[in-house]
Every structure is written in C-alpha cells, then in structure tokens.
CSV table of C-alpha atoms and ligand atoms in Angstrom, one decimal:
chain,number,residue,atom,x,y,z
A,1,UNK,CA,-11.1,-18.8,-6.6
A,2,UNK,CA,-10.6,-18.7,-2.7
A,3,UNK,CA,-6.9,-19.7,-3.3
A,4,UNK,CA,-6.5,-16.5,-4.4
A,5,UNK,CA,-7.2,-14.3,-1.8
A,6,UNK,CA,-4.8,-13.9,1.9
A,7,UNK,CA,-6.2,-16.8,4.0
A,8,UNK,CA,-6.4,-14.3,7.1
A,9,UNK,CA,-9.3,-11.9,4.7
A,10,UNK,CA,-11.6,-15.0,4.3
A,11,UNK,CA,-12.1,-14.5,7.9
A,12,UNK,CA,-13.0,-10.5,8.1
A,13,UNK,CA,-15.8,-9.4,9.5
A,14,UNK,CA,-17.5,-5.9,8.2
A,15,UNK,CA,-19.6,-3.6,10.5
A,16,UNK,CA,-21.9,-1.0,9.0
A,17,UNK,CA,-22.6,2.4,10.3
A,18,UNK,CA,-25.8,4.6,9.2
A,19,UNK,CA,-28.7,6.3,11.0
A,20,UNK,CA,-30.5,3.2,12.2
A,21,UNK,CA,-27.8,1.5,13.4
A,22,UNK,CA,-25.7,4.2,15.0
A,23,UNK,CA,-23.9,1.5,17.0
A,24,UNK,CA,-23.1,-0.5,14.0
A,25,UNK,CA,-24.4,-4.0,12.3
A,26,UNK,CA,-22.2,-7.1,11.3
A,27,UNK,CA,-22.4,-7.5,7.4
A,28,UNK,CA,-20.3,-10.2,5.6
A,29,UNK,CA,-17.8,-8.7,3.2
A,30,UNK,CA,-16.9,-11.3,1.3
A,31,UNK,CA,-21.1,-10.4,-0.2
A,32,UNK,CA,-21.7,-7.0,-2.7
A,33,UNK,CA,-22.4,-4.1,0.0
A,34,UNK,CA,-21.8,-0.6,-1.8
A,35,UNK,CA,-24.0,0.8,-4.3
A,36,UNK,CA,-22.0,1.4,-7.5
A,37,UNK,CA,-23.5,5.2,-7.4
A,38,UNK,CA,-21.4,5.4,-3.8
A,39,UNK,CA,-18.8,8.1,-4.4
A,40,UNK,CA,-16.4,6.1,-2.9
A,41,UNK,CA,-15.9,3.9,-6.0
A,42,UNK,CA,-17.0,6.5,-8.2
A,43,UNK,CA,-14.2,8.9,-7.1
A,44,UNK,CA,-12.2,7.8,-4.4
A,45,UNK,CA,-13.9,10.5,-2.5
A,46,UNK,CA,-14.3,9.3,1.0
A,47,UNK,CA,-11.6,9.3,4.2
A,48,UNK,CA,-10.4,6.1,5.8
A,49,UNK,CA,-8.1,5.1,8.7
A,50,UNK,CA,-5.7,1.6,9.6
A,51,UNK,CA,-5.1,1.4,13.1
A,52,UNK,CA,-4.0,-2.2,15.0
A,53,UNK,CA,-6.2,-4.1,17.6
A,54,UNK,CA,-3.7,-5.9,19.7
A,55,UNK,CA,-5.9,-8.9,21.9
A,56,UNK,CA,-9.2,-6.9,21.3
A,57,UNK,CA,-7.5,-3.5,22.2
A,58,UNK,CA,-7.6,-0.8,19.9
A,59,UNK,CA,-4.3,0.5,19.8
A,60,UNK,CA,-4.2,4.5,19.5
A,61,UNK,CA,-7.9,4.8,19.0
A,62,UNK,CA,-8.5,8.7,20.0
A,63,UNK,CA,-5.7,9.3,18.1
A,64,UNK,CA,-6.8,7.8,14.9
A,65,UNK,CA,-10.4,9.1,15.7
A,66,UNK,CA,-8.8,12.7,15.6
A,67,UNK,CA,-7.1,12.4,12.3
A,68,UNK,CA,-10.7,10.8,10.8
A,69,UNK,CA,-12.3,13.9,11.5
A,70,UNK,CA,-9.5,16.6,10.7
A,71,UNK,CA,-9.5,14.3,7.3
A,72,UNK,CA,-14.0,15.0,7.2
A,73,UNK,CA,-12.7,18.6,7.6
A,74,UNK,CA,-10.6,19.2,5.0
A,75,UNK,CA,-13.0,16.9,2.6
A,76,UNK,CA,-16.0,18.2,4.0
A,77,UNK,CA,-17.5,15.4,4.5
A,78,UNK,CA,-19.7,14.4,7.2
A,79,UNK,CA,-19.5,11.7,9.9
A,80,UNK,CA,-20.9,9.6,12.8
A,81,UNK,CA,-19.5,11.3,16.0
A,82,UNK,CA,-16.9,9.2,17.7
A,83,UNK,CA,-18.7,7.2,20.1
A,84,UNK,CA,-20.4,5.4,16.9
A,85,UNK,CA,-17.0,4.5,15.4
A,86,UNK,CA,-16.0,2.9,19.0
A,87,UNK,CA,-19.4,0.8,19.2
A,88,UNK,CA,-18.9,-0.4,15.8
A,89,UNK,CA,-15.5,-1.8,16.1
A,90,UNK,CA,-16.3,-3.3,19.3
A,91,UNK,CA,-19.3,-5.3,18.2
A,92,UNK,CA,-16.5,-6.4,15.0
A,93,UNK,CA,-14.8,-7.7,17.7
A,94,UNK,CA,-17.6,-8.6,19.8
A,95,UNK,CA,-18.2,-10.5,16.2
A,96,UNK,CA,-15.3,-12.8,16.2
A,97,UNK,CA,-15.3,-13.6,20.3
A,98,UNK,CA,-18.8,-15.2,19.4
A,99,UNK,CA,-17.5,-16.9,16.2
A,100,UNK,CA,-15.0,-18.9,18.3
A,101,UNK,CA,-11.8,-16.9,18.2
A,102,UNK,CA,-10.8,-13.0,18.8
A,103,UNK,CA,-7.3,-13.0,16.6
A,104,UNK,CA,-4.1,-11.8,18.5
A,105,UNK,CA,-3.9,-9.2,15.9
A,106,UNK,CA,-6.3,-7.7,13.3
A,107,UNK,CA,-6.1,-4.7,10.8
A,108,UNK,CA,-9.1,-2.3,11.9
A,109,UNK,CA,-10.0,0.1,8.6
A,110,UNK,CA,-12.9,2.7,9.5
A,111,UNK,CA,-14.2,4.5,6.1
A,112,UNK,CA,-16.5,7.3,5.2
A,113,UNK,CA,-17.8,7.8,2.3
A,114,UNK,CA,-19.5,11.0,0.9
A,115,UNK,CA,-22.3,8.6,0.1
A,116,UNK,CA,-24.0,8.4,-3.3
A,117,UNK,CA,-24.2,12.0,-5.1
A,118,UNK,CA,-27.8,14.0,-4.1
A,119,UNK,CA,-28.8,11.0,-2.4
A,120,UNK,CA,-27.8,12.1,1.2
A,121,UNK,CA,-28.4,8.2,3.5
A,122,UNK,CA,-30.4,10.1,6.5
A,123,UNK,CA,-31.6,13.8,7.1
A,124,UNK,CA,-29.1,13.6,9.8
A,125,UNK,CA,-25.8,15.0,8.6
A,126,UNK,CA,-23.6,12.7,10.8
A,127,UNK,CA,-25.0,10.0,9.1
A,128,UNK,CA,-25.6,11.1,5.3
A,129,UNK,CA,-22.6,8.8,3.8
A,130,UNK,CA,-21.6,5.3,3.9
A,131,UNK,CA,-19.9,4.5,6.6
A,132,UNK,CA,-17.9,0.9,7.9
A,133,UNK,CA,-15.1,-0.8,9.6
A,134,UNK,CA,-13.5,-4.0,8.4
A,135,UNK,CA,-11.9,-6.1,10.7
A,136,UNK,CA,-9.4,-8.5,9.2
A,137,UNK,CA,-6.6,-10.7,10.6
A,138,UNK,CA,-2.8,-9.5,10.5
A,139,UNK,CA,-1.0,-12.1,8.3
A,140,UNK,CA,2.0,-13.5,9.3
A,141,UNK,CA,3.6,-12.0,6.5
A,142,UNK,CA,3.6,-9.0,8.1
A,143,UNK,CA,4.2,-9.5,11.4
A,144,UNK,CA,7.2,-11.1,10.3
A,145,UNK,CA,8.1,-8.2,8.4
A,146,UNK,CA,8.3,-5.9,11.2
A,147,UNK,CA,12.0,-4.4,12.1
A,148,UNK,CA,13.4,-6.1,9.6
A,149,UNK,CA,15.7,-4.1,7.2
A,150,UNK,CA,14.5,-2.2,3.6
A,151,UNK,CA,15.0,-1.1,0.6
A,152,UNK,CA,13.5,2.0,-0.4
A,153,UNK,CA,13.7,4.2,-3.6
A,154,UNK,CA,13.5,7.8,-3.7
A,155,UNK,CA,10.2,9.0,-6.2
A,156,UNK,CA,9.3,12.5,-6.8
A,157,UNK,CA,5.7,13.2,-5.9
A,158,UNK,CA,5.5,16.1,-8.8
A,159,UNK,CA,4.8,18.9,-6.4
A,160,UNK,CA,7.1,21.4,-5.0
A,161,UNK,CA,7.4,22.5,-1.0
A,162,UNK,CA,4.6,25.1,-1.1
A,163,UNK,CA,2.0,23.0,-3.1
A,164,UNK,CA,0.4,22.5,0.5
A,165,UNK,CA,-0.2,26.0,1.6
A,166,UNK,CA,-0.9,26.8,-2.2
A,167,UNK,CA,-3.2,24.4,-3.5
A,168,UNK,CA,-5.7,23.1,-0.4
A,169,UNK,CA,-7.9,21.3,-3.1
A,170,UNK,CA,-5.2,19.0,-3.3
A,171,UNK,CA,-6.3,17.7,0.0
A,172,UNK,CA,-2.9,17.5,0.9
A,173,UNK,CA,-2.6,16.1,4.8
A,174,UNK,CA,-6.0,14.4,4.5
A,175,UNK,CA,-6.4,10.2,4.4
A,176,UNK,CA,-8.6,10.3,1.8
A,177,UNK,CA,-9.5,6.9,-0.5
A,178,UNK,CA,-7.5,8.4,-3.5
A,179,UNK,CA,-4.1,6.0,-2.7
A,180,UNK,CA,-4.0,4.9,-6.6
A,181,UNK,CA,-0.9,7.2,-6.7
A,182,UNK,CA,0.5,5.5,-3.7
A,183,UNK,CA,0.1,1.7,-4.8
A,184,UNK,CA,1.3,2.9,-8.3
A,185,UNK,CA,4.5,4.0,-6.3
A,186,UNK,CA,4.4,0.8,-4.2
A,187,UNK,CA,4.5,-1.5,-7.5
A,188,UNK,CA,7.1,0.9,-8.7
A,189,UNK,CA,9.5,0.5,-6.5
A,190,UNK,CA,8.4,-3.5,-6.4
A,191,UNK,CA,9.8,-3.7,-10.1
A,192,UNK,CA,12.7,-1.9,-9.1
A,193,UNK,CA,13.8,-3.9,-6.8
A,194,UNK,CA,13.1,-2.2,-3.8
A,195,UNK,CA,10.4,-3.0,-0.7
A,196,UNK,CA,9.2,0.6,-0.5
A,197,UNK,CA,9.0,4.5,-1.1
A,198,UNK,CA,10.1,7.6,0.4
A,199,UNK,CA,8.3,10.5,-1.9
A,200,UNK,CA,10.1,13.5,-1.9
A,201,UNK,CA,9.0,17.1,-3.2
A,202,UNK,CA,10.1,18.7,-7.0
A,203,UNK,CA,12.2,21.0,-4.9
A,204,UNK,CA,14.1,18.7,-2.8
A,205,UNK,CA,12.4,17.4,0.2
A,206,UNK,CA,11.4,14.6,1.8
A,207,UNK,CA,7.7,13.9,2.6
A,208,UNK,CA,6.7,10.4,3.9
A,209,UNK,CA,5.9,7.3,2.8
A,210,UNK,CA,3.0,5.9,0.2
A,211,UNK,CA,1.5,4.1,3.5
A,212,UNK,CA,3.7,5.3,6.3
A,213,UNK,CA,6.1,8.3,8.2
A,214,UNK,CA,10.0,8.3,7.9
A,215,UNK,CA,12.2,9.1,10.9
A,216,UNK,CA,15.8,10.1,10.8
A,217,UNK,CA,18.1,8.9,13.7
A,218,UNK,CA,21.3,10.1,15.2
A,219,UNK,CA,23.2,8.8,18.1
A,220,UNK,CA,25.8,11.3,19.5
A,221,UNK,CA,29.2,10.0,20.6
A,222,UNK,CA,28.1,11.0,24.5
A,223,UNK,CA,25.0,7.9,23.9
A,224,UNK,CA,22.0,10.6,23.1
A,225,UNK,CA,19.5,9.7,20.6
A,226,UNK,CA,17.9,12.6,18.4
A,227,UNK,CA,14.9,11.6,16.4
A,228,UNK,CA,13.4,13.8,13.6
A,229,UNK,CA,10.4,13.5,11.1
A,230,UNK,CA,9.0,16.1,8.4
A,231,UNK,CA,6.6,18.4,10.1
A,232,UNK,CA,3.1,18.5,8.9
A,233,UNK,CA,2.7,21.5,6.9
A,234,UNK,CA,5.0,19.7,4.5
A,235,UNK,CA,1.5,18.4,2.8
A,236,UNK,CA,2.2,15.1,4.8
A,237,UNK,CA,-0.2,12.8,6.8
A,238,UNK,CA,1.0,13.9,10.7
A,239,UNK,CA,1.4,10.1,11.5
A,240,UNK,CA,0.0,8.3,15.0
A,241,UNK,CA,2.9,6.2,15.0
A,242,UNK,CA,5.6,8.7,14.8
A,243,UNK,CA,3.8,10.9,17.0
A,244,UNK,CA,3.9,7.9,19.3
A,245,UNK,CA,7.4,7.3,19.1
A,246,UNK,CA,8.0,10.4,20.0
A,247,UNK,CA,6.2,10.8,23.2
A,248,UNK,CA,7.6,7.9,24.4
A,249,UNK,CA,10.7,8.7,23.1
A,250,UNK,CA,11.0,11.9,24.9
A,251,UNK,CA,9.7,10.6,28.1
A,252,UNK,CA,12.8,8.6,27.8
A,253,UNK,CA,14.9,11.6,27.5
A,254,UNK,CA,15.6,11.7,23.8
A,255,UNK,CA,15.3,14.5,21.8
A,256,UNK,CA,13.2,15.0,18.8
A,257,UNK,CA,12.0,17.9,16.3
A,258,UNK,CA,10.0,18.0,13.4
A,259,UNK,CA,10.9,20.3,10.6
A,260,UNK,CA,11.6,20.4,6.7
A,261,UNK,CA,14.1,17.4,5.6
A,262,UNK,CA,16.3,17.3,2.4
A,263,UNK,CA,16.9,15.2,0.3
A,264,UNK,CA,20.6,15.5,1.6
A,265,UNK,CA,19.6,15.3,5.3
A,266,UNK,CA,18.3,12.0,4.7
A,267,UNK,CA,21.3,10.7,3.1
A,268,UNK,CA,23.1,12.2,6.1
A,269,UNK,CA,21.2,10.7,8.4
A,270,UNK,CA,22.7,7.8,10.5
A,271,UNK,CA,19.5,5.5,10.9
A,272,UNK,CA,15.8,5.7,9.2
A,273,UNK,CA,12.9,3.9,9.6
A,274,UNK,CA,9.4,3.7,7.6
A,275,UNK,CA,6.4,4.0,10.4
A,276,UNK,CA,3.0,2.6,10.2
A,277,UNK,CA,0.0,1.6,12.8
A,278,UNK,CA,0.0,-2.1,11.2
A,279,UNK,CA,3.5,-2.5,9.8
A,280,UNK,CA,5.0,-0.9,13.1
A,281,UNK,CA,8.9,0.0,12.2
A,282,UNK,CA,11.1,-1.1,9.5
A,283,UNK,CA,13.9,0.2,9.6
A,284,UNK,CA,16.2,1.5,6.1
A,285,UNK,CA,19.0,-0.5,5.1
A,286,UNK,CA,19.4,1.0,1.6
A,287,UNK,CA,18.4,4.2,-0.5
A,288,UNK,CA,18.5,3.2,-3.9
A,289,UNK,CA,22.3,2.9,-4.2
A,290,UNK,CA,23.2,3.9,-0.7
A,291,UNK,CA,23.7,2.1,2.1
A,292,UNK,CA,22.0,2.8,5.3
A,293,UNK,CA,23.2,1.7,8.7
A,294,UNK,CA,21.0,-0.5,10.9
A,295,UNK,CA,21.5,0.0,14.7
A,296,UNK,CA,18.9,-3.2,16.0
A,297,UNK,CA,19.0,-2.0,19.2
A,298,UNK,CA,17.2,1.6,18.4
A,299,UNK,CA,14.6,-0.3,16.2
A,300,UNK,CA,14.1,-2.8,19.3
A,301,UNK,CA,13.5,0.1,21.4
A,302,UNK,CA,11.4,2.2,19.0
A,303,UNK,CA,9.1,-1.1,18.8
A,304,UNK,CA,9.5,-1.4,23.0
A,305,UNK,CA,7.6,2.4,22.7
A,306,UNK,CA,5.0,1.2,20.8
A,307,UNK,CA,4.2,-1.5,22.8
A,308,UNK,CA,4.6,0.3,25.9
A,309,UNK,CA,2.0,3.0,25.1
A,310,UNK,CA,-0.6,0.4,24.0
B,1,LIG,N1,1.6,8.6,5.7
B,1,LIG,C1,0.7,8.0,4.9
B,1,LIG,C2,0.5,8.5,3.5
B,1,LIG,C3,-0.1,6.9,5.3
B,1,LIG,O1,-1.0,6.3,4.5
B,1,LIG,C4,0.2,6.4,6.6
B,1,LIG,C5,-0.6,5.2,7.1
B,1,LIG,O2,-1.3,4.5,6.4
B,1,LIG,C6,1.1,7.0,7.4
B,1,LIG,C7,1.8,8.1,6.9
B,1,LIG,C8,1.4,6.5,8.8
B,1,LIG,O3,0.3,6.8,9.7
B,1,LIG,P1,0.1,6.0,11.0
B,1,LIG,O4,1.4,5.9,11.7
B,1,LIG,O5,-0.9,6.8,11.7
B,1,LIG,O6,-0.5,4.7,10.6
C-alpha cells in the first residue's frame, strides 16, 4: 500500500485550525480527519493556497495571506484572521524540528473550508469552517524539474474574455478547491504528449495556467528585457510569483506590463515561462507544434529574483 504514495507525503505533518485552538494543533494526515458532511468534499467549496517554505522560511507569506482572503471574499466564506494561519504553520514546522529534521524544502497548503452545511464549527465567524495546513516535503522530482524546458498545449477554457466581469458566480480570480477542471486539463495534455497547459479564452486569449502564471519575454537588440503577463481582470488568479518576478525585475530596470494577450502575441513572443510558488519557472520550449526559444540565462535570472526576494 505505502509503495504507492510519493515517499516525501509519508512524512507530512497536518495542523488544524478552529476556535479552541486558534494557534493550531498537529494532527497526523495519513488518519481520517474531515467529516464527509464538510463542504469541502461535498462541493469543492472551500479556498486553499501553495506557497514554499525554503529552511523553515515561508517564502511570500503576506502575499499568499492576501490572496486567501480576497479568495474568502469572493466565496464568502469566513476565516481565522492572519496571525492564526502564521501560528499554525509555524508549529508544522515547529513539528518536524522536534521530529528530528526540518526538510530544506516543503510544500505549505493552507485550506478553508465552508465547514459542514448549518453546522457552523464555533459562534465565532472567523472560525465557523474547517480550517488546516499540510506541510509536506518537496520531492526531488520537482526540484529537478525546475527551469527546465516544456511542452505545453493550448486548451480552450469554454468561456469568452468578458465571462469575468459577466458572470462573478463563476468565481473567476478566486483559488477555490474546484481544480477538477484543471487536473482534467493536466492529464490532457499528459496523454497528448505534452508537460502542461496554457488555457486560453473562446475568443482568443490567453489566461494562465491549470496550476501556474505565463510570462512573455522579449529582449531588444540594445540588451533590454520586457516582461508581460495577462492582467487580472482576465478572470485569472493575479499570481505571487509573477508578481514577484516583476518587482524584482523592475528593480533591475526591466520593464514589464500586464494587459490582455492573444493567442497570436504568445506565439510572437520570444521566450515564455509557466510560474508557480512550488514549481518556480519552467520555461516554454514548445506550443503544441511550435517551437519556442529558450534563452537559459533569462530563466537563471528570473529564478536569481525569486531567490533574492526570499
Ligand atoms: N494560476 C493558477 C490557476 C494557480 O493554481 C496558480 C498556483 O497554484 C497560479 C496561477 C500561480 O500562483 P502562485 O505564483 O501564487 O503560486
């Protein structure tokens, strides 16, 4: 049985949040935790977020924390204020220092669930759902996998350009539990021959990735690098990441925009990369046909960014 999970998730560590324990308490995930009533498996209705703890450091934290509750927002669902997240992930990490051996790099998920339906957890609202964070060990797998080349297919997402402003019930923009689509898209490509997706719009444009952000590159014949990413109100998730990149980026005197993308812009575009808090950068070395050049050195230095900011 065991041989069939990663190695690296036998050795997770789950942290629970609700009114008593506000600061969080160590539960083992590998044992039943959610009631089958939770919403969460009953719906996919609950918000989550990935971010990277590099040698016990959160990487981007405020950032992540941010997006969480602009996700609560648009769901409506409630959630422990921030400091509660912060103490929770710490004792996970706390956790593994005391079990012998803080990993150099682990995957840190935070959820909230809208809890189990008229069944609100506490009377306080912050604290009405489920709420966790699961700690678990990068694989080498993917570390590996970072700046190295991809192949991505094209899929249409079956919405137009205006589905965003049109249709908020869509939840468009939020991180919300409901990835079936995305892994769907994932496998697709799999089976396709490909390593990942870029979704575009019914009308021509491209939005993001099933699990990450997609910049465009340009390097001008005078040296100048100009990066560029769909803006937000395309319906996509604004990514910490690529809004990372960017800061650094500029601070190093590139230029960058965000702004619709076509379809044809991105096969114009010199150099792309897929984003992502865990998976980092990878850049695009072919569009379903096309091939895309790789410049090592801009990936090397988009990496350097991330690093850099911590
Ligand atoms: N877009 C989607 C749909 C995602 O799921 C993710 C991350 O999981 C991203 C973009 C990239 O976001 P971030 O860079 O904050 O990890």
């Amino acid at each position: 049985m065991a041989e069939r999970f990663d190695e690296d998730a036998l050795h997770a560590v789950g942290v629970r949040i609700d009114a008593e324990h506000p600061e969080g308490i160590i539960f083992d995930p590998h044992q039943p935790q959610l009631r089958v009533t939770d919403l969460s498996a009953v719906r996919g209705d609950g918000i989550f977020e990935t971010m990277l703890a590099v040698q016990g450091h959160v990487r981007k934290f405020s950032a992540h924390l941010e997006r969480l509750q602009r996700s609560a927002a648009i769901t409506d669902i409630a959630i422990p204020p921030h400091a509660s997240w912060r103490a929770a992930v710490e004792l996970g990490l706390e956790e593994f220092r005391t079990r012998g051996g803080l990993p150099d790099e682990l995957a840190v998920r935070i959820t909230a669930s809208r809890g189990v339906d008229g069944e609100p957890a506490s009377d306080d609202p912050a604290y009405s759902g489920t709420y966790w964070a699961l700690l678990t060990p990068v694989s080498e797998k993917v570390k590996k996998s970072r700046g190295r080349p991809i192949s991505v297919t094209l899929l249409d997402r079956g919405y137009d350009s205006t589905a965003s402003e049109r249709a908020p019930w869509l939840l468009l923009g939020a991180k919300t539990l409901s990835y079936a689509v995305n892994m769907a898209a994932l496998r697709w490509a799999v089976a396709h021959g490909h390593d990942d997706v870029i979704f575009t719009t019914s009308d021509g444009y491209v939005l993001e990735g099933p699990v990450s952000s997609i910049l465009l590159g340009h390097r001008t014949s005078d040296g100048q690098v100009q990066l560029m990413t769909p803006s937000a109100e395309a319906g996509i998730l604004p990514g910490t990441t690529q809004a990372t990149i960017f800061r650094a980026a500029e601070q190093a005197g590139w230029k960058t925009s965000a702004g619709p993308v076509t379809i044809a812009d991105l096969h114009a575009a010199q150099f792309l990369w897929l984003t992502g808090s865990v998976k980092l950068v990878s850049p695009i070395g072919r569009i379903d046909d096309h091939e895309v050049a790789v410049d090592a050195e801009l990936t090397s230095a988009l990496l350097e960014f991330l690093t850099q900011s911590g």
